[in-house]
Short mmCIF file of C-alpha atoms and ligand atoms in Angstrom, two decimals:
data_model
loop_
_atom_site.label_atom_id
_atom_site.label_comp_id
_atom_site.label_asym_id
_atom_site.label_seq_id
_atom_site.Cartn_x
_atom_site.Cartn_y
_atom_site.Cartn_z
CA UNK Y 14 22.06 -88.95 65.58
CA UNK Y 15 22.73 -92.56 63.99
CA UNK Y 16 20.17 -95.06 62.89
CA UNK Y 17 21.10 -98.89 64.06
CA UNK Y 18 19.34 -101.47 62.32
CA UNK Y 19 19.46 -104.81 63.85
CA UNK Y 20 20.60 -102.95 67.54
CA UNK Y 21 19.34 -106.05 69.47
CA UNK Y 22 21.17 -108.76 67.97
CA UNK Y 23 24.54 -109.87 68.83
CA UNK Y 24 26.95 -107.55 66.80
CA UNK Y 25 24.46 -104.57 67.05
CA UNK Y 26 24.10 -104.61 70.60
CA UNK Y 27 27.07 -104.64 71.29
CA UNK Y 28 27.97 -101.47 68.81
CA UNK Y 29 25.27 -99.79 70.65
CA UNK Y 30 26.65 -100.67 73.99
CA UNK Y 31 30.40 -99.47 73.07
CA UNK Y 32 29.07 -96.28 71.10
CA UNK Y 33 27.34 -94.97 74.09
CA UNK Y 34 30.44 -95.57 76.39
CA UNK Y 35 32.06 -93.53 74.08
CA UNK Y 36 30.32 -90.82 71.97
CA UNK Y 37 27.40 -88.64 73.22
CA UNK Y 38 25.52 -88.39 69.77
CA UNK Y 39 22.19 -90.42 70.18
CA UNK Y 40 21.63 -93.62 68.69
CA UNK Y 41 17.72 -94.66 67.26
CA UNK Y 42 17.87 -98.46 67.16
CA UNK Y 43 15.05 -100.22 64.37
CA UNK Y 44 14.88 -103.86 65.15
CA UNK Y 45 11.91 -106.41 64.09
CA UNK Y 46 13.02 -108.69 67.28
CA UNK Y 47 13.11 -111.88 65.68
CA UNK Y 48 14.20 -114.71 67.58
CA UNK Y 49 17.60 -113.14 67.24
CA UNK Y 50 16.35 -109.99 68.50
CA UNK Y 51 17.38 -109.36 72.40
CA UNK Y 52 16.35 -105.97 73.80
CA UNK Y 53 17.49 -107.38 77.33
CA UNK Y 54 20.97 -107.08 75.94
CA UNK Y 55 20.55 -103.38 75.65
CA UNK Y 56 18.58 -103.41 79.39
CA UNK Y 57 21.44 -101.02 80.91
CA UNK Y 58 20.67 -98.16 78.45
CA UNK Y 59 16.89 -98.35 77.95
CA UNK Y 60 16.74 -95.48 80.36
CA UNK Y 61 19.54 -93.64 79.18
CA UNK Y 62 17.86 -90.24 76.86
CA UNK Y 63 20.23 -90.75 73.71
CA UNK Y 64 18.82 -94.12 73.19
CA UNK Y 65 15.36 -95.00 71.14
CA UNK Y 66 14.16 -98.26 70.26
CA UNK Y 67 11.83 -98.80 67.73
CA UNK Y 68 9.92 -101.65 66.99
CA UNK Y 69 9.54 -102.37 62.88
CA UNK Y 70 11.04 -103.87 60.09
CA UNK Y 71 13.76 -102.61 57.52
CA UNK Y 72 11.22 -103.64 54.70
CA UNK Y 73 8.84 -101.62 55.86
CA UNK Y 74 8.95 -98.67 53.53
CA UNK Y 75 6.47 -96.26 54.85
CA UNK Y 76 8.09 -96.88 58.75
CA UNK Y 77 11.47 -96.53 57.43
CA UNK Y 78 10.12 -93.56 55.74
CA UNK Y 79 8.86 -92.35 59.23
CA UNK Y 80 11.96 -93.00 61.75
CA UNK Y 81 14.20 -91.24 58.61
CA UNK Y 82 11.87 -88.14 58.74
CA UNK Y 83 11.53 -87.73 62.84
CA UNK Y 84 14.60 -88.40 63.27
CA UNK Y 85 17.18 -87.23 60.63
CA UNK Y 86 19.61 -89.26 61.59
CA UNK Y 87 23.52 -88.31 59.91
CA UNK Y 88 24.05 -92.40 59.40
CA UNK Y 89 22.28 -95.44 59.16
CA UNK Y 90 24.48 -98.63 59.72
CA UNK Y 91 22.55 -101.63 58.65
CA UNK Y 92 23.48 -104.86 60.70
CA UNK Y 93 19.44 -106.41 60.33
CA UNK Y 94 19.84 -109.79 59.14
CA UNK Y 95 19.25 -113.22 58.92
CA UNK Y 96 22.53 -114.46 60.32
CA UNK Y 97 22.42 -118.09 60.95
CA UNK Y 98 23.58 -120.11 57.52
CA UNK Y 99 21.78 -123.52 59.36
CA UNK Y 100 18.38 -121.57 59.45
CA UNK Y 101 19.25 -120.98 55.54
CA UNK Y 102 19.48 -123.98 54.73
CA UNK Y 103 15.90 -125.55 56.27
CA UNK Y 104 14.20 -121.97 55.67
CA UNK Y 105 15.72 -119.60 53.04
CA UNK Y 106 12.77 -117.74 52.38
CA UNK Y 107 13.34 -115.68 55.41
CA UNK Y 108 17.12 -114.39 54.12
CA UNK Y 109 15.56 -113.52 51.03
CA UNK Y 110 13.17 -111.36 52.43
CA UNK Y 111 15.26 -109.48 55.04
CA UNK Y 112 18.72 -109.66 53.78
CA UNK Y 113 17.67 -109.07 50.07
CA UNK Y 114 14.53 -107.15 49.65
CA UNK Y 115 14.57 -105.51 52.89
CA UNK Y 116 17.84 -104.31 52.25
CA UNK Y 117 16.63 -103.11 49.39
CA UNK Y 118 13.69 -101.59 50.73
CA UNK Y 119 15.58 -99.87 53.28
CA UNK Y 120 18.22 -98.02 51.13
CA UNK Y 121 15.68 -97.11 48.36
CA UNK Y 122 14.14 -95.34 51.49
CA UNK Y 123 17.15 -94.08 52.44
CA UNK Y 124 18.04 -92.97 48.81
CA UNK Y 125 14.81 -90.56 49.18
CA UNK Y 126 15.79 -89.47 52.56
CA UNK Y 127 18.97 -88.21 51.55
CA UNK Y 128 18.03 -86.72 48.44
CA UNK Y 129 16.27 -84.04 50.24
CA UNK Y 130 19.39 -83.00 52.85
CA UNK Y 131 20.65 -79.84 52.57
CA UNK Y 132 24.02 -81.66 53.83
CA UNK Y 133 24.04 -84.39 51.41
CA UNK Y 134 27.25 -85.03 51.24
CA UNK Y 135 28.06 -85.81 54.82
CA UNK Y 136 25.64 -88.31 55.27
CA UNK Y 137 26.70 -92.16 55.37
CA UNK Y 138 24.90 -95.94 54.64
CA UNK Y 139 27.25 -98.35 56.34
CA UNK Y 140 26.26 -102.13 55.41
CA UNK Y 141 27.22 -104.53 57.75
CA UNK Y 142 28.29 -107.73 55.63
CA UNK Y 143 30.51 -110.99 55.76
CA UNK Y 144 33.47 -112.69 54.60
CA UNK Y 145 30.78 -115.65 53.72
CA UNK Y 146 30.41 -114.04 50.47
CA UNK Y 147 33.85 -114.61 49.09
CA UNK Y 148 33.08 -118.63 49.28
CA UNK Y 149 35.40 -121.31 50.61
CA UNK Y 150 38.98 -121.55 50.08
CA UNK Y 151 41.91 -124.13 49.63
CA UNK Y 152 44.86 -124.55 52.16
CA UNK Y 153 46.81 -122.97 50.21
CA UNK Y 154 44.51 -120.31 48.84
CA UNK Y 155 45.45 -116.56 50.25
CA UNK Y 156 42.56 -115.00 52.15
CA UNK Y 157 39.77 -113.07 50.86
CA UNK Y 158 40.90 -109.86 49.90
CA UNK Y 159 38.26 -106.45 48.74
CA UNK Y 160 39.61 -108.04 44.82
CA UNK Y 161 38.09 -111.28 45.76
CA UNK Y 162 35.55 -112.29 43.16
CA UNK Y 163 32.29 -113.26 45.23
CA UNK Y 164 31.15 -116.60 45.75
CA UNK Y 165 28.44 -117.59 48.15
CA UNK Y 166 27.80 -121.31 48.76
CA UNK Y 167 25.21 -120.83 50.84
CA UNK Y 168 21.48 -119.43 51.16
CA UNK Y 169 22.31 -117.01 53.82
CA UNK Y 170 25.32 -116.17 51.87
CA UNK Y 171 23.82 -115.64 49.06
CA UNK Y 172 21.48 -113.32 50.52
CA UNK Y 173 24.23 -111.25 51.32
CA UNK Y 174 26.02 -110.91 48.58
CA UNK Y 175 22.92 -109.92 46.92
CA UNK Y 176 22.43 -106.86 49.35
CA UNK Y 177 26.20 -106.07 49.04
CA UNK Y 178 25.73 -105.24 45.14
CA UNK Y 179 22.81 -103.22 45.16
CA UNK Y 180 24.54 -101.34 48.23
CA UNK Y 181 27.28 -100.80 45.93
CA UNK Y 182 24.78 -100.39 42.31
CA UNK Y 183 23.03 -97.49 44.96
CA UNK Y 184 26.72 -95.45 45.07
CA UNK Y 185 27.54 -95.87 41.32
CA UNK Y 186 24.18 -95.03 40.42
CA UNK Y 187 22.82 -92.73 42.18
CA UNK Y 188 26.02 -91.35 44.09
CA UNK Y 189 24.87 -93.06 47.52
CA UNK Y 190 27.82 -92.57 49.89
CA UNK Y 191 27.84 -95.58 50.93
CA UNK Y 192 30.48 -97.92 52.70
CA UNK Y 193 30.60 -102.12 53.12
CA UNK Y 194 32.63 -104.07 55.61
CA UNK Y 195 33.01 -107.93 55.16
CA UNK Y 196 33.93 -109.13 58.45
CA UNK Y 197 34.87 -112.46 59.92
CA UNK Y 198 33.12 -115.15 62.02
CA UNK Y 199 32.73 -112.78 65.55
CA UNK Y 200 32.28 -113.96 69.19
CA UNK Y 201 31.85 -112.35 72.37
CA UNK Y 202 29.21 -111.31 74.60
CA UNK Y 203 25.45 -111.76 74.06
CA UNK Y 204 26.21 -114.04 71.02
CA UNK Y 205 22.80 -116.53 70.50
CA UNK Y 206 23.25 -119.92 71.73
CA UNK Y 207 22.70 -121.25 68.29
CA UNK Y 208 25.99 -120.64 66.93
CA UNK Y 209 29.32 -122.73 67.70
CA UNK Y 210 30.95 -120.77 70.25
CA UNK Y 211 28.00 -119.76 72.72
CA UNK Y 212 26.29 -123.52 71.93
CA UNK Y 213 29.50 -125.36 73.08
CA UNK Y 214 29.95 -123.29 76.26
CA UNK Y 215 26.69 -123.43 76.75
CA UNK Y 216 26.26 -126.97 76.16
CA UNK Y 217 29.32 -127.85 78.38
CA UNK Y 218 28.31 -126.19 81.18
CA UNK Y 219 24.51 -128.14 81.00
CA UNK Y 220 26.67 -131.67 81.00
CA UNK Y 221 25.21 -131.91 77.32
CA UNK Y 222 27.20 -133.15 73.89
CA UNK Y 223 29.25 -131.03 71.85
CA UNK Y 224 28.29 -131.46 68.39
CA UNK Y 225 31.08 -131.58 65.65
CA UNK Y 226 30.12 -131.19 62.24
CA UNK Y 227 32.16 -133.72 60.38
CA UNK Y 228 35.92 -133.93 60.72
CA UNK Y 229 35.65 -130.38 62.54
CA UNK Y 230 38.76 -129.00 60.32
CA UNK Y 231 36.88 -126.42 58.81
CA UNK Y 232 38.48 -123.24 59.50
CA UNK Y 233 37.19 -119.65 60.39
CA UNK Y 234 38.79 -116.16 60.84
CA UNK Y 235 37.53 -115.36 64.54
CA UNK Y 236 36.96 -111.78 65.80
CA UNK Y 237 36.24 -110.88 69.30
CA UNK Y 238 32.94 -108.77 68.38
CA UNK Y 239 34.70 -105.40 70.03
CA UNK Y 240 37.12 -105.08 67.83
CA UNK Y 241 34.28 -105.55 64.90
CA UNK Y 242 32.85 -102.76 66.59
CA UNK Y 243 36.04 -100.87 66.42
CA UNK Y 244 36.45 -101.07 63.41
CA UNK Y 245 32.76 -100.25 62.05
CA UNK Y 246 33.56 -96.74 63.50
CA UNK Y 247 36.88 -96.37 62.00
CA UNK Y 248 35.22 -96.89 58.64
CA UNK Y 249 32.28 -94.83 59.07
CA UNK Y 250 34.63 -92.24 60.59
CA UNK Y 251 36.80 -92.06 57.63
CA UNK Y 252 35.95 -94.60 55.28
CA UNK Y 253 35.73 -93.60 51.68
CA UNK Y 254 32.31 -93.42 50.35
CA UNK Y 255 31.96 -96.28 47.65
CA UNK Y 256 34.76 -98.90 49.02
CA UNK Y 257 34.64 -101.96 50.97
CA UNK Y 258 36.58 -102.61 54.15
CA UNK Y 259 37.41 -106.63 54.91
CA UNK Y 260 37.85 -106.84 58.89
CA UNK Y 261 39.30 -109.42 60.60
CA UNK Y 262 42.67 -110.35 63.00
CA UNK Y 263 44.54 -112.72 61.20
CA UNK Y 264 43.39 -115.40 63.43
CA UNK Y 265 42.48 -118.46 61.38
CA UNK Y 266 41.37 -121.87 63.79
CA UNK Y 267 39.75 -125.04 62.98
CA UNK Y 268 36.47 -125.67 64.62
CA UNK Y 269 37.97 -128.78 66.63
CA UNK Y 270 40.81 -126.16 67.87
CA UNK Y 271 38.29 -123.60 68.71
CA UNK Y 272 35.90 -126.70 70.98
CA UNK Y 273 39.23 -127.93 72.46
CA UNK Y 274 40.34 -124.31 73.41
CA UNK Y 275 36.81 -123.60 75.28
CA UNK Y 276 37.04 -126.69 76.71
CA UNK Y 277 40.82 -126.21 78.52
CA UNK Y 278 39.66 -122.68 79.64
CA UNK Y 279 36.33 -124.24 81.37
CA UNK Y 280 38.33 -126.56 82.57
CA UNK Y 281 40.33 -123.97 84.64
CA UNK Y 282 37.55 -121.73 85.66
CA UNK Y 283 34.41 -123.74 86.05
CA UNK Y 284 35.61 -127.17 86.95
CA UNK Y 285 33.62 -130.28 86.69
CA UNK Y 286 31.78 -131.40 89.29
CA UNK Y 287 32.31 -134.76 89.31
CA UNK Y 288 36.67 -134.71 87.81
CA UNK Y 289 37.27 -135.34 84.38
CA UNK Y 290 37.58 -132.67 80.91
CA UNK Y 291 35.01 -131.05 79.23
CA UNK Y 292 36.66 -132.68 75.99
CA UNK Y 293 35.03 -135.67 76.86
CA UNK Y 294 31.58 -134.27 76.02
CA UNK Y 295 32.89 -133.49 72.00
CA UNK Y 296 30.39 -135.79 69.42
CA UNK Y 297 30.87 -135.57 66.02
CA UNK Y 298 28.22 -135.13 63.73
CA UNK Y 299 26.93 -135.40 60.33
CA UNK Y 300 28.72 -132.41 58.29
CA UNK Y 301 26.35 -129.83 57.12
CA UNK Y 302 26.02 -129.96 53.27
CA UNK Y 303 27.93 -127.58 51.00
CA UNK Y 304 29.53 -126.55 53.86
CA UNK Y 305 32.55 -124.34 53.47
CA UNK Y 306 36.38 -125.59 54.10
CA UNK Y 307 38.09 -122.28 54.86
CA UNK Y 308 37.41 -118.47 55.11
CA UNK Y 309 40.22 -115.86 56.43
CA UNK Y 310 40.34 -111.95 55.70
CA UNK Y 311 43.38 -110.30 54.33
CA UNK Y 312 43.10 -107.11 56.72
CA UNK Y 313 45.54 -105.40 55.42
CA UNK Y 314 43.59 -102.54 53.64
CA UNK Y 315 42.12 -101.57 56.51
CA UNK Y 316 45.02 -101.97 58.66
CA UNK Y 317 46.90 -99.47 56.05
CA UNK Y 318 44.10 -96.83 55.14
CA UNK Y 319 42.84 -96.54 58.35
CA UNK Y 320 44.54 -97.40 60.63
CA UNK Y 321 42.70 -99.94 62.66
CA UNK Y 322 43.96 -102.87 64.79
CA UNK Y 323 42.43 -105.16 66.88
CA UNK Y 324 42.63 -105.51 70.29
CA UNK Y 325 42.17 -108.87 71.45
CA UNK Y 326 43.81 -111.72 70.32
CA UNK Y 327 42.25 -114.99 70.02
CA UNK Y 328 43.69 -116.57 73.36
CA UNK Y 329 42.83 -112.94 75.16
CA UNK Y 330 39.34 -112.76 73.46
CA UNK Y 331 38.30 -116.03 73.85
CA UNK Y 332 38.56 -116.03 77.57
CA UNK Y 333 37.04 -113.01 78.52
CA UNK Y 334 34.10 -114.92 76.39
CA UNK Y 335 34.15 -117.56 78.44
CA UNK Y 336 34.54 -115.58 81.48
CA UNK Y 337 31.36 -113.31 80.55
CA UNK Y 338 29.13 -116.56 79.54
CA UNK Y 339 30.02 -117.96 82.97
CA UNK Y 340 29.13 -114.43 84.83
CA UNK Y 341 26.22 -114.22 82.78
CA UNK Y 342 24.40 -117.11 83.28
CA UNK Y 343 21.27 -116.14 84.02
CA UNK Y 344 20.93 -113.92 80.30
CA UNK Y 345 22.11 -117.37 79.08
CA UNK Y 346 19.11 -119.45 80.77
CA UNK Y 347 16.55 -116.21 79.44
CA UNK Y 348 17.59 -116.91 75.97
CA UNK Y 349 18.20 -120.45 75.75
CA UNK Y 350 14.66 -121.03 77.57
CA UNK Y 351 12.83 -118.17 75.07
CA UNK Y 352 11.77 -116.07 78.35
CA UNK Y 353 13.21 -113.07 77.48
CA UNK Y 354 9.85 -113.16 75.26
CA UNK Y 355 7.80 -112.37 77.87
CA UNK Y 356 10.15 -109.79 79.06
CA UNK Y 357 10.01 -107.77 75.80
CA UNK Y 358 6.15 -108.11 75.87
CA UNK Y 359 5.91 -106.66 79.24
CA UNK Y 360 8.62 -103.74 78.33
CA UNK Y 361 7.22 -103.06 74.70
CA UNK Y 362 3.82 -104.11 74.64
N1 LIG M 565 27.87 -112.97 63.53
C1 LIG M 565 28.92 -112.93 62.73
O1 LIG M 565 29.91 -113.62 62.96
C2 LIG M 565 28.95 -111.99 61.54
C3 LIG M 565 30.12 -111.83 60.83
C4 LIG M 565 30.15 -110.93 59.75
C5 LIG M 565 29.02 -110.21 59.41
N2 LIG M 565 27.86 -110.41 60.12
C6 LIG M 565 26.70 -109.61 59.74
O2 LIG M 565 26.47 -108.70 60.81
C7 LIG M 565 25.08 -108.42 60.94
C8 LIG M 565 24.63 -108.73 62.35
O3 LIG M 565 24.89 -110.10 62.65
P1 LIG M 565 24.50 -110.73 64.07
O4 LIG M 565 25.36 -111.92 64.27
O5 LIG M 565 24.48 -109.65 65.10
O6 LIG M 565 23.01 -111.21 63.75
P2 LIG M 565 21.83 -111.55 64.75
O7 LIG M 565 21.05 -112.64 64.08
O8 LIG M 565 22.34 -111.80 66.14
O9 LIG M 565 20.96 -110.22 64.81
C9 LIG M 565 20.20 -109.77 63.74
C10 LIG M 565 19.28 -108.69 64.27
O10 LIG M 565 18.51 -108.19 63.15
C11 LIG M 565 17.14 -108.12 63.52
N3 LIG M 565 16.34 -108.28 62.30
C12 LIG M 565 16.20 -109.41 61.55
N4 LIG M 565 15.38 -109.17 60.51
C13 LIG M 565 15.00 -107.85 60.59
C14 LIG M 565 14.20 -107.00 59.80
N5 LIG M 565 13.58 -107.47 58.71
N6 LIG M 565 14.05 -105.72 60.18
C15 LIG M 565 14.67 -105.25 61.29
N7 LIG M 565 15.43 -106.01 62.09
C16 LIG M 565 15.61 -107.29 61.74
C17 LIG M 565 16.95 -109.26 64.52
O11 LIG M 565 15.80 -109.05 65.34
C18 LIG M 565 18.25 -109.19 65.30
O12 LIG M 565 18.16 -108.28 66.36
C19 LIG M 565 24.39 -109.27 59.88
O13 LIG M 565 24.13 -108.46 58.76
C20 LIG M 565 25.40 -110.36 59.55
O14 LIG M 565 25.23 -110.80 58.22
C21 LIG M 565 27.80 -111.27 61.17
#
């Protein structure tokens, strides 16, 4: 049994979705379904007996306490977040709370928990965190490597930096195996439509603008969110307790490249109705402040130790994105119109 917290967001669901294709050990899934929080995305399992949802929050110590006890599960692997560094910016109380002091909340439970196994030695804490920490760097700069000094820019960023060091003060400490993966911008299926991928194709398809921020040269290190997947269970499969993985696939774009790409492929397979490219709809807007020129993951200790590789590229990733947006449109309309509320209410009430 594994313990998935943050199951019905993007990156979680879609562990939770690969690790039951592929494993039959159960899978308990804590989630506080924020706005983030989709359990439609995890609709084909409900049923299925290895999977549990529970309803709660990771800074809820005396839940936390609870699922731990009834559940005893072998790993926890903590994706609950606030993800969205926008949101961070207008409301940073939020990130603070989760990211930070439930993080801490949760491992300090999970410190307790493990304390008391007769197999204590086995057991794993995998914490899901990003290359945001690192900070921004130069053209010229090499990418973020596990020796990169951390330095967040932003509120969200910060947040997580914070919960990566007292993951990492829990192992030296109090011998907590723990593991940490800093991954790279992902994108794939059930992504929310706030963030730059889902909101463009999104956007495009509706006949609405495609928002720019500034000179849209800012460049990212994409993922397809598989392959993140992928690689969380390489590391919690072999990962040695106490390091930090970086994941990514080499695949640095500017946010302009990324827009234009979507908007060739939609092009192809969806067509305008009335002629003319979905490049037409591209505005650019006012850039968001502080925010950061350039991330990109040196994979290569990952790549080395264990053995991982991704396998999508960009150009093979990106369309079956595209592809699954436009086959999905009705999950799409649920989340961009907030209904999948009611749907959760009716399932979970
Ligand atoms: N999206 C990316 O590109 C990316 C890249 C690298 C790392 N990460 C990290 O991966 C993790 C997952 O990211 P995501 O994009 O899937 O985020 P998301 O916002 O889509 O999902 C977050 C999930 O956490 C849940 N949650 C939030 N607060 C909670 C709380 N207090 N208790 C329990 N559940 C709570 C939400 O309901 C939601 O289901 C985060 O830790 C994020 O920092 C994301």
């Amino acid at each position: 049994m594994i313990l998935v917290t943050g199951g019905a967001g993007f990156i979680g669901s879609n562990f939770i979705l690969d690790w039951l294709a592929t494993h039959d050990e159960a899978v308990v899934n804590l989630d506080a379904l924020t706005y983030a929080g989709n359990v439609h995305n995890l609709a084909s399992v409900k049923d299925d007996p290895r999977y549990t949802f529970v309803h709660g929050d990771i800074g809820d110590t005396q839940l936390v306490a609870g699922v731990l006890e009834r559940h005893r599960p072998r790993a926890i692997i903590n994706f609950a977040a606030e993800s969205h560094v926008d949101r961070s910016i207008h409301g940073p109380e939020a990130f603070v709370q989760t990211n930070i002091l439930g993080t801490f909340r949760l491992i300090e439970a999970t410190r307790a928990y493990w304390g008391l196994l007769p197999e204590h030695s086995a057991f794993r804490f995998l914490h899901i965190s990003t290359d945001e920490v690192f900070g921004t760097l130069g053209a010229a700069d090499q990418a973020f490597s596990e020796r990169t000094q951390y330095q967040p820019n932003s509120p969200y960023s910060a947040s997580k930096a914070a919960s990566d060091h007292l993951v990492r003060a829990y192992h030296h400490t109090y011998g907590l195996p723990v593991l940490t993966t800093n991954c790279s911008n992902n994108y794939g299926p059930y992504h929310f439509p706030e963030k730059l991928i889902p909101l463009v194709i999104h956007n495009a398809l509706e006949g609405r603008a495609l928002p720019i921020y500034g000179d849209g040269q800012q460049i990212r290190d994409w993922l397809y969110v598989r392959d993140h997947c992928s690689a969380i269970r390489r590391v919690l499969e072999a990962g040695v307790p106490g390091e930090t993985y970086n994941i990514g696939g080499w695949n640095e774009r500017a946010n302009l490249d990324v827009v234009h790409t979507l908007c060739d492929i939609l092009d192809e397979l969806s067509p305008k109705a009335g002629g003319g490219s979905y490049r037409d709809q591209i505005t650019f807007v006012t850039d968001r402040p502080g925010h950061d020129r350039r991330y990109a993951i040196d994979a290569r200790k990952i790549e080395a130790e264990l053995d991982w590789r991704p396998a999508e590229t960009f150009e093979s990733g990106i369309r079956k994105t595209v592809r699954w947006y436009l086959d999905n449109a009705e999950w799409v309309r649920g989340v961009a119109s907030g209904s999948y509320r009611n749907w959760i209410e009716k399932q979970y009430a």
